[in-house]
Amino acid sequence: MTQDNSSQDGAAGQNGGGDLFNTAAGWVLFAAGLGLGLAILSGKYFHGDKPQRPEQLGYVIEGVADEGAGPAEVTMAEVLNTIPTAELIAAGEKAYAKCQSCHTIDAGGANGVGPNLAGSMGGAVAGHAGFAYSAELKALGGQWDWDKMDAWLKSPKSYVPGTKMSFAGLSKVEDRAAMAAYLNSKGANLPLPAFTPPAAETPVEGDAAAVEGEAPATPEGEAAPAA
């Protein structure tokens, strides 16, 4: 009886061990299959087997072309040479109204908060007698030509840091040209600065064929008119 029980217990142990082995093997195969499936899936969507880097990083906005640099900035010389001087002087006289609280402009006028401006264009920088200019403006030196006046009227404090001039400046080149033209009419009459208009664009070869005298093609079956 004892031997029969022992043999039965041994058989049960062997069967239990076999079941445990089969279960473990099944889980191993399942894990391997799952891993293989995930690898294939990730490779399909993310190209993990052949990683590729875009040639140009960033987003591409459809409809926006790279046109390179924009048009050249308009200069004071261009404005002075393209708008009639009389119109500029008239516009400058109107703009000068905001300066009257600090400056006089007629010849022989007194200094105020700022110096008298008669003959300032073409005259020496910080050169009007009897006015206490800042050391920084005196250090600028030279004459008030078109370029200096353009930079000065655009932003006095940026052009000459430390100046006593409290005027904020004129951001538009047309306004600066008008003011400079008005100042120039008050005693200096400097010649206008040189300006060369930009050359016209050359047409692409083939676009001007009709202009050069080439007759348009005659449709098939239609005779060309006699000369």
PDB file of C-alpha atoms in Angstrom:
ATOM      1  CA  MET A   1       0.000   0.000   0.000  1.00  0.00           C
ATOM      2  CA  THR A   2       2.801   2.294   0.852  1.00  0.00           C
ATOM      3  CA  GLN A   3       4.587   1.529  -2.377  1.00  0.00           C
ATOM      4  CA  ASP A   4       1.469   2.235  -4.438  1.00  0.00           C
ATOM      5  CA  ASN A   5       1.054   5.611  -2.804  1.00  0.00           C
ATOM      6  CA  SER A   6       4.679   6.477  -3.404  1.00  0.00           C
ATOM      7  CA  SER A   7       4.435   5.578  -7.061  1.00  0.00           C
ATOM      8  CA  GLN A   8       1.304   7.635  -7.426  1.00  0.00           C
ATOM      9  CA  ASP A   9       2.923  10.602  -5.720  1.00  0.00           C
ATOM     10  CA  GLY A  10       5.922  10.343  -8.042  1.00  0.00           C
ATOM     11  CA  ALA A  11       3.734  10.296 -11.124  1.00  0.00           C
ATOM     12  CA  ALA A  12       1.794  13.305  -9.903  1.00  0.00           C
ATOM     13  CA  GLY A  13       5.028  15.179  -9.281  1.00  0.00           C
ATOM     14  CA  GLN A  14       6.247  14.418 -12.767  1.00  0.00           C
ATOM     15  CA  ASN A  15       2.948  15.562 -14.281  1.00  0.00           C
ATOM     16  CA  GLY A  16       3.016  18.763 -12.198  1.00  0.00           C
ATOM     17  CA  GLY A  17       6.576  19.528 -13.291  1.00  0.00           C
ATOM     18  CA  GLY A  18       5.652  18.973 -16.940  1.00  0.00           C
ATOM     19  CA  ASP A  19       2.701  21.328 -16.703  1.00  0.00           C
ATOM     20  CA  LEU A  20       4.880  24.003 -15.112  1.00  0.00           C
ATOM     21  CA  PHE A  21       7.480  23.653 -17.874  1.00  0.00           C
ATOM     22  CA  ASN A  22       4.838  23.864 -20.597  1.00  0.00           C
ATOM     23  CA  THR A  23       3.353  26.974 -19.010  1.00  0.00           C
ATOM     24  CA  ALA A  24       6.745  28.691 -18.763  1.00  0.00           C
ATOM     25  CA  ALA A  25       7.610  27.770 -22.334  1.00  0.00           C
ATOM     26  CA  GLY A  26       4.276  29.151 -23.508  1.00  0.00           C
ATOM     27  CA  TRP A  27       4.909  32.480 -21.822  1.00  0.00           C
ATOM     28  CA  VAL A  28       8.396  32.671 -23.313  1.00  0.00           C
ATOM     29  CA  LEU A  29       7.028  32.027 -26.810  1.00  0.00           C
ATOM     30  CA  PHE A  30       4.248  34.570 -26.250  1.00  0.00           C
ATOM     31  CA  ALA A  31       6.736  37.223 -25.083  1.00  0.00           C
ATOM     32  CA  ALA A  32       9.010  36.524 -28.059  1.00  0.00           C
ATOM     33  CA  GLY A  33       6.104  36.776 -30.485  1.00  0.00           C
ATOM     34  CA  LEU A  34       4.884  39.995 -28.878  1.00  0.00           C
ATOM     35  CA  GLY A  35       8.359  41.533 -29.046  1.00  0.00           C
ATOM     36  CA  LEU A  36       8.752  40.565 -32.701  1.00  0.00           C
ATOM     37  CA  GLY A  37       5.353  42.026 -33.540  1.00  0.00           C
ATOM     38  CA  LEU A  38       6.149  45.308 -31.802  1.00  0.00           C
ATOM     39  CA  ALA A  39       9.500  45.526 -33.586  1.00  0.00           C
ATOM     40  CA  ILE A  40       7.841  45.045 -36.980  1.00  0.00           C
ATOM     41  CA  LEU A  41       5.121  47.554 -36.149  1.00  0.00           C
ATOM     42  CA  SER A  42       7.549  50.212 -34.914  1.00  0.00           C
ATOM     43  CA  GLY A  43       9.746  49.695 -37.970  1.00  0.00           C
ATOM     44  CA  LYS A  44       6.745  50.209 -40.244  1.00  0.00           C
ATOM     45  CA  TYR A  45       5.699  53.493 -38.696  1.00  0.00           C
ATOM     46  CA  PHE A  46       8.973  54.948 -37.498  1.00  0.00           C
ATOM     47  CA  HIS A  47      11.463  53.493 -39.976  1.00  0.00           C
ATOM     48  CA  GLY A  48      13.616  52.300 -37.126  1.00  0.00           C
ATOM     49  CA  ASP A  49      15.620  50.035 -39.442  1.00  0.00           C
ATOM     50  CA  LYS A  50      16.630  52.921 -41.710  1.00  0.00           C
ATOM     51  CA  PRO A  51      16.612  56.172 -39.765  1.00  0.00           C
ATOM     52  CA  GLN A  52      16.401  59.145 -42.099  1.00  0.00           C
ATOM     53  CA  ARG A  53      17.014  62.792 -41.267  1.00  0.00           C
ATOM     54  CA  PRO A  54      15.337  65.508 -43.324  1.00  0.00           C
ATOM     55  CA  GLU A  55      17.713  67.523 -45.477  1.00  0.00           C
ATOM     56  CA  GLN A  56      16.321  70.759 -44.039  1.00  0.00           C
ATOM     57  CA  LEU A  57      15.102  71.052 -40.475  1.00  0.00           C
ATOM     58  CA  GLY A  58      11.961  72.988 -39.621  1.00  0.00           C
ATOM     59  CA  TYR A  59       8.513  73.333 -41.052  1.00  0.00           C
ATOM     60  CA  VAL A  60       7.699  74.228 -44.644  1.00  0.00           C
ATOM     61  CA  ILE A  61       4.854  76.714 -45.042  1.00  0.00           C
ATOM     62  CA  GLU A  62       3.038  76.159 -48.286  1.00  0.00           C
ATOM     63  CA  GLY A  63       2.705  79.190 -50.521  1.00  0.00           C
ATOM     64  CA  VAL A  64       5.602  81.107 -48.983  1.00  0.00           C
ATOM     65  CA  ALA A  65       8.583  81.248 -51.316  1.00  0.00           C
ATOM     66  CA  ASP A  66      12.090  82.288 -50.401  1.00  0.00           C
ATOM     67  CA  GLU A  67      12.436  85.519 -52.305  1.00  0.00           C
ATOM     68  CA  GLY A  68      15.790  86.447 -50.817  1.00  0.00           C
ATOM     69  CA  ALA A  69      16.522  89.985 -49.778  1.00  0.00           C
ATOM     70  CA  GLY A  70      13.782  92.573 -50.049  1.00  0.00           C
ATOM     71  CA  PRO A  71      13.957  95.770 -52.068  1.00  0.00           C
ATOM     72  CA  ALA A  72      16.733  98.220 -51.294  1.00  0.00           C
ATOM     73  CA  GLU A  73      15.956 100.900 -48.722  1.00  0.00           C
ATOM     74  CA  VAL A  74      15.015 104.286 -50.143  1.00  0.00           C
ATOM     75  CA  THR A  75      17.729 106.869 -49.486  1.00  0.00           C
ATOM     76  CA  MET A  76      17.504 110.607 -48.914  1.00  0.00           C
ATOM     77  CA  ALA A  77      19.408 111.162 -52.164  1.00  0.00           C
ATOM     78  CA  GLU A  78      16.721 109.247 -54.052  1.00  0.00           C
ATOM     79  CA  VAL A  79      13.912 111.268 -52.477  1.00  0.00           C
ATOM     80  CA  LEU A  80      15.673 114.578 -53.136  1.00  0.00           C
ATOM     81  CA  ASN A  81      16.190 113.660 -56.784  1.00  0.00           C
ATOM     82  CA  THR A  82      12.754 112.222 -57.508  1.00  0.00           C
ATOM     83  CA  ILE A  83      10.395 114.634 -55.710  1.00  0.00           C
ATOM     84  CA  PRO A  84      10.349 118.261 -56.906  1.00  0.00           C
ATOM     85  CA  THR A  85      12.420 120.458 -54.601  1.00  0.00           C
ATOM     86  CA  ALA A  86       9.632 123.010 -54.210  1.00  0.00           C
ATOM     87  CA  GLU A  87       7.314 120.317 -52.866  1.00  0.00           C
ATOM     88  CA  LEU A  88       9.940 119.120 -50.411  1.00  0.00           C
ATOM     89  CA  ILE A  89      10.642 122.637 -49.165  1.00  0.00           C
ATOM     90  CA  ALA A  90       6.929 123.281 -48.633  1.00  0.00           C
ATOM     91  CA  ALA A  91       6.559 120.016 -46.708  1.00  0.00           C
ATOM     92  CA  GLY A  92       9.682 120.794 -44.677  1.00  0.00           C
ATOM     93  CA  GLU A  93       8.378 124.233 -43.744  1.00  0.00           C
ATOM     94  CA  LYS A  94       5.212 122.655 -42.339  1.00  0.00           C
ATOM     95  CA  ALA A  95       7.224 120.072 -40.415  1.00  0.00           C
ATOM     96  CA  TYR A  96       9.494 122.806 -39.032  1.00  0.00           C
ATOM     97  CA  ALA A  97       6.540 124.199 -37.053  1.00  0.00           C
ATOM     98  CA  LYS A  98       7.278 121.641 -34.328  1.00  0.00           C
ATOM     99  CA  CYS A  99      10.833 123.009 -34.027  1.00  0.00           C
ATOM    100  CA  GLN A 100       9.933 126.687 -33.540  1.00  0.00           C
ATOM    101  CA  SER A 101       9.719 126.401 -29.769  1.00  0.00           C
ATOM    102  CA  CYS A 102      13.466 125.701 -29.605  1.00  0.00           C
ATOM    103  CA  HIS A 103      14.978 127.218 -32.775  1.00  0.00           C
ATOM    104  CA  THR A 104      14.841 130.277 -34.981  1.00  0.00           C
ATOM    105  CA  ILE A 105      15.719 129.908 -38.649  1.00  0.00           C
ATOM    106  CA  ASP A 106      15.819 133.392 -40.171  1.00  0.00           C
ATOM    107  CA  ALA A 107      19.241 134.958 -40.646  1.00  0.00           C
ATOM    108  CA  GLY A 108      20.273 136.947 -37.583  1.00  0.00           C
ATOM    109  CA  GLY A 109      17.748 135.208 -35.341  1.00  0.00           C
ATOM    110  CA  ALA A 110      18.559 134.695 -31.689  1.00  0.00           C
ATOM    111  CA  ASN A 111      19.559 131.427 -30.107  1.00  0.00           C
ATOM    112  CA  GLY A 112      16.955 129.778 -27.935  1.00  0.00           C
ATOM    113  CA  VAL A 113      16.904 126.367 -26.316  1.00  0.00           C
ATOM    114  CA  GLY A 114      18.687 125.379 -29.519  1.00  0.00           C
ATOM    115  CA  PRO A 115      20.898 127.400 -31.859  1.00  0.00           C
ATOM    116  CA  ASN A 116      19.695 129.554 -34.740  1.00  0.00           C
ATOM    117  CA  LEU A 117      19.542 127.321 -37.832  1.00  0.00           C
ATOM    118  CA  ALA A 118      20.076 129.845 -40.627  1.00  0.00           C
ATOM    119  CA  GLY A 119      22.855 128.563 -42.871  1.00  0.00           C
ATOM    120  CA  SER A 120      23.169 125.337 -40.880  1.00  0.00           C
ATOM    121  CA  MET A 121      23.227 123.151 -44.006  1.00  0.00           C
ATOM    122  CA  GLY A 122      26.753 123.362 -45.356  1.00  0.00           C
ATOM    123  CA  GLY A 123      27.942 125.096 -42.209  1.00  0.00           C
ATOM    124  CA  ALA A 124      30.275 123.747 -39.559  1.00  0.00           C
ATOM    125  CA  VAL A 125      28.877 121.266 -37.063  1.00  0.00           C
ATOM    126  CA  ALA A 126      28.420 123.030 -33.706  1.00  0.00           C
ATOM    127  CA  GLY A 127      29.569 126.214 -35.424  1.00  0.00           C
ATOM    128  CA  HIS A 128      26.889 128.822 -34.656  1.00  0.00           C
ATOM    129  CA  ALA A 129      28.400 131.553 -32.535  1.00  0.00           C
ATOM    130  CA  GLY A 130      27.140 132.116 -29.018  1.00  0.00           C
ATOM    131  CA  PHE A 131      25.570 128.718 -28.407  1.00  0.00           C
ATOM    132  CA  ALA A 132      26.902 126.232 -25.846  1.00  0.00           C
ATOM    133  CA  TYR A 133      27.044 122.966 -27.774  1.00  0.00           C
ATOM    134  CA  SER A 134      27.696 119.632 -26.093  1.00  0.00           C
ATOM    135  CA  ALA A 135      31.225 118.270 -26.172  1.00  0.00           C
ATOM    136  CA  GLU A 136      29.941 115.205 -28.037  1.00  0.00           C
ATOM    137  CA  LEU A 137      28.498 117.276 -30.902  1.00  0.00           C
ATOM    138  CA  LYS A 138      31.670 119.358 -31.103  1.00  0.00           C
ATOM    139  CA  ALA A 139      33.662 116.137 -31.394  1.00  0.00           C
ATOM    140  CA  LEU A 140      31.627 115.129 -34.473  1.00  0.00           C
ATOM    141  CA  GLY A 141      33.273 117.907 -36.491  1.00  0.00           C
ATOM    142  CA  GLY A 142      33.015 118.450 -40.225  1.00  0.00           C
ATOM    143  CA  GLN A 143      30.220 120.150 -42.141  1.00  0.00           C
ATOM    144  CA  TRP A 144      26.489 119.552 -42.149  1.00  0.00           C
ATOM    145  CA  ASP A 145      26.168 117.747 -45.483  1.00  0.00           C
ATOM    146  CA  TRP A 146      23.229 115.665 -46.654  1.00  0.00           C
ATOM    147  CA  ASP A 147      24.461 112.416 -45.092  1.00  0.00           C
ATOM    148  CA  LYS A 148      25.180 113.944 -41.687  1.00  0.00           C
ATOM    149  CA  MET A 149      21.865 115.777 -41.629  1.00  0.00           C
ATOM    150  CA  ASP A 150      20.031 112.596 -42.626  1.00  0.00           C
ATOM    151  CA  ALA A 151      21.553 110.628 -39.746  1.00  0.00           C
ATOM    152  CA  TRP A 152      21.038 113.515 -37.323  1.00  0.00           C
ATOM    153  CA  LEU A 153      17.373 114.040 -38.192  1.00  0.00           C
ATOM    154  CA  LYS A 154      16.688 110.298 -38.009  1.00  0.00           C
ATOM    155  CA  SER A 155      17.803 110.042 -34.371  1.00  0.00           C
ATOM    156  CA  PRO A 156      20.028 112.714 -32.786  1.00  0.00           C
ATOM    157  CA  LYS A 157      20.731 110.663 -29.667  1.00  0.00           C
ATOM    158  CA  SER A 158      21.665 107.568 -31.670  1.00  0.00           C
ATOM    159  CA  TYR A 159      23.901 109.525 -34.049  1.00  0.00           C
ATOM    160  CA  VAL A 160      25.597 111.588 -31.317  1.00  0.00           C
ATOM    161  CA  PRO A 161      25.168 109.892 -27.919  1.00  0.00           C
ATOM    162  CA  GLY A 162      25.320 112.509 -25.174  1.00  0.00           C
ATOM    163  CA  THR A 163      23.895 115.370 -27.247  1.00  0.00           C
ATOM    164  CA  LYS A 164      21.646 117.923 -25.544  1.00  0.00           C
ATOM    165  CA  MET A 165      19.157 117.618 -28.393  1.00  0.00           C
ATOM    166  CA  SER A 166      15.905 116.181 -27.010  1.00  0.00           C
ATOM    167  CA  PHE A 167      14.221 115.753 -30.417  1.00  0.00           C
ATOM    168  CA  ALA A 168      13.190 112.108 -30.954  1.00  0.00           C
ATOM    169  CA  GLY A 169      13.842 112.179 -34.708  1.00  0.00           C
ATOM    170  CA  LEU A 170      12.026 111.533 -37.989  1.00  0.00           C
ATOM    171  CA  SER A 171      11.669 107.864 -38.891  1.00  0.00           C
ATOM    172  CA  LYS A 172      10.470 108.393 -42.495  1.00  0.00           C
ATOM    173  CA  VAL A 173      13.151 109.256 -45.028  1.00  0.00           C
ATOM    174  CA  GLU A 174      10.671 111.444 -46.935  1.00  0.00           C
ATOM    175  CA  ASP A 175      10.178 113.615 -43.832  1.00  0.00           C
ATOM    176  CA  ARG A 176      13.931 113.900 -43.301  1.00  0.00           C
ATOM    177  CA  ALA A 177      14.462 114.867 -46.926  1.00  0.00           C
ATOM    178  CA  ALA A 178      11.758 117.542 -46.677  1.00  0.00           C
ATOM    179  CA  MET A 179      13.265 119.009 -43.502  1.00  0.00           C
ATOM    180  CA  ALA A 180      16.777 118.996 -44.948  1.00  0.00           C
ATOM    181  CA  ALA A 181      15.546 120.650 -48.151  1.00  0.00           C
ATOM    182  CA  TYR A 182      13.870 123.391 -46.108  1.00  0.00           C
ATOM    183  CA  LEU A 183      16.997 123.961 -44.018  1.00  0.00           C
ATOM    184  CA  ASN A 184      19.048 124.050 -47.210  1.00  0.00           C
ATOM    185  CA  SER A 185      16.809 126.796 -48.586  1.00  0.00           C
ATOM    186  CA  LYS A 186      17.666 128.980 -45.593  1.00  0.00           C
ATOM    187  CA  GLY A 187      21.070 130.269 -46.552  1.00  0.00           C
ATOM    188  CA  ALA A 188      23.082 127.322 -47.862  1.00  0.00           C
ATOM    189  CA  ASN A 189      21.598 126.069 -51.142  1.00  0.00           C
ATOM    190  CA  LEU A 190      23.904 123.067 -51.365  1.00  0.00           C
ATOM    191  CA  PRO A 191      23.654 121.086 -54.621  1.00  0.00           C
ATOM    192  CA  LEU A 192      21.551 117.964 -54.352  1.00  0.00           C
ATOM    193  CA  PRO A 193      23.433 114.743 -53.603  1.00  0.00           C
ATOM    194  CA  ALA A 194      24.205 112.482 -56.550  1.00  0.00           C
ATOM    195  CA  PHE A 195      21.783 109.672 -57.235  1.00  0.00           C
ATOM    196  CA  THR A 196      21.857 106.988 -59.927  1.00  0.00           C
ATOM    197  CA  PRO A 197      18.521 105.241 -60.543  1.00  0.00           C
ATOM    198  CA  PRO A 198      18.737 101.434 -60.456  1.00  0.00           C
ATOM    199  CA  ALA A 199      19.029  99.754 -63.850  1.00  0.00           C
ATOM    200  CA  ALA A 200      15.886  98.217 -65.304  1.00  0.00           C
ATOM    201  CA  GLU A 201      15.638  94.434 -65.154  1.00  0.00           C
ATOM    202  CA  THR A 202      16.791  92.640 -68.293  1.00  0.00           C
ATOM    203  CA  PRO A 203      14.056  90.391 -69.789  1.00  0.00           C
ATOM    204  CA  VAL A 204      14.750  86.672 -69.881  1.00  0.00           C
ATOM    205  CA  GLU A 205      15.818  85.286 -73.268  1.00  0.00           C
ATOM    206  CA  GLY A 206      12.824  84.044 -75.209  1.00  0.00           C
ATOM    207  CA  ASP A 207      10.301  86.318 -73.471  1.00  0.00           C
ATOM    208  CA  ALA A 208      10.860  89.167 -75.908  1.00  0.00           C
ATOM    209  CA  ALA A 209      10.651  87.150 -79.141  1.00  0.00           C
ATOM    210  CA  ALA A 210       7.529  88.952 -80.356  1.00  0.00           C
ATOM    211  CA  VAL A 211       9.089  92.331 -79.577  1.00  0.00           C
ATOM    212  CA  GLU A 212      12.097  91.490 -81.716  1.00  0.00           C
ATOM    213  CA  GLY A 213       9.887  91.006 -84.809  1.00  0.00           C
ATOM    214  CA  GLU A 214       9.219  87.281 -84.724  1.00  0.00           C
ATOM    215  CA  ALA A 215       5.804  86.552 -86.221  1.00  0.00           C
ATOM    216  CA  PRO A 216       3.414  84.391 -84.212  1.00  0.00           C
ATOM    217  CA  ALA A 217       3.015  80.780 -85.305  1.00  0.00           C
ATOM    218  CA  THR A 218       0.226  80.092 -87.822  1.00  0.00           C
ATOM    219  CA  PRO A 219      -2.324  77.453 -86.763  1.00  0.00           C
ATOM    220  CA  GLU A 220      -2.292  74.239 -88.784  1.00  0.00           C
ATOM    221  CA  GLY A 221      -4.526  74.361 -91.850  1.00  0.00           C
ATOM    222  CA  GLU A 222      -4.599  78.163 -91.974  1.00  0.00           C
ATOM    223  CA  ALA A 223      -2.473  79.858 -94.593  1.00  0.00           C
ATOM    224  CA  ALA A 224      -0.385  82.850 -93.637  1.00  0.00           C
ATOM    225  CA  PRO A 225      -1.476  86.122 -95.270  1.00  0.00           C
ATOM    226  CA  ALA A 226       0.512  87.181 -98.307  1.00  0.00           C
ATOM    227  CA  ALA A 227       3.062  89.888 -97.707  1.00  0.00           C
TER     228      ALA A 227
END
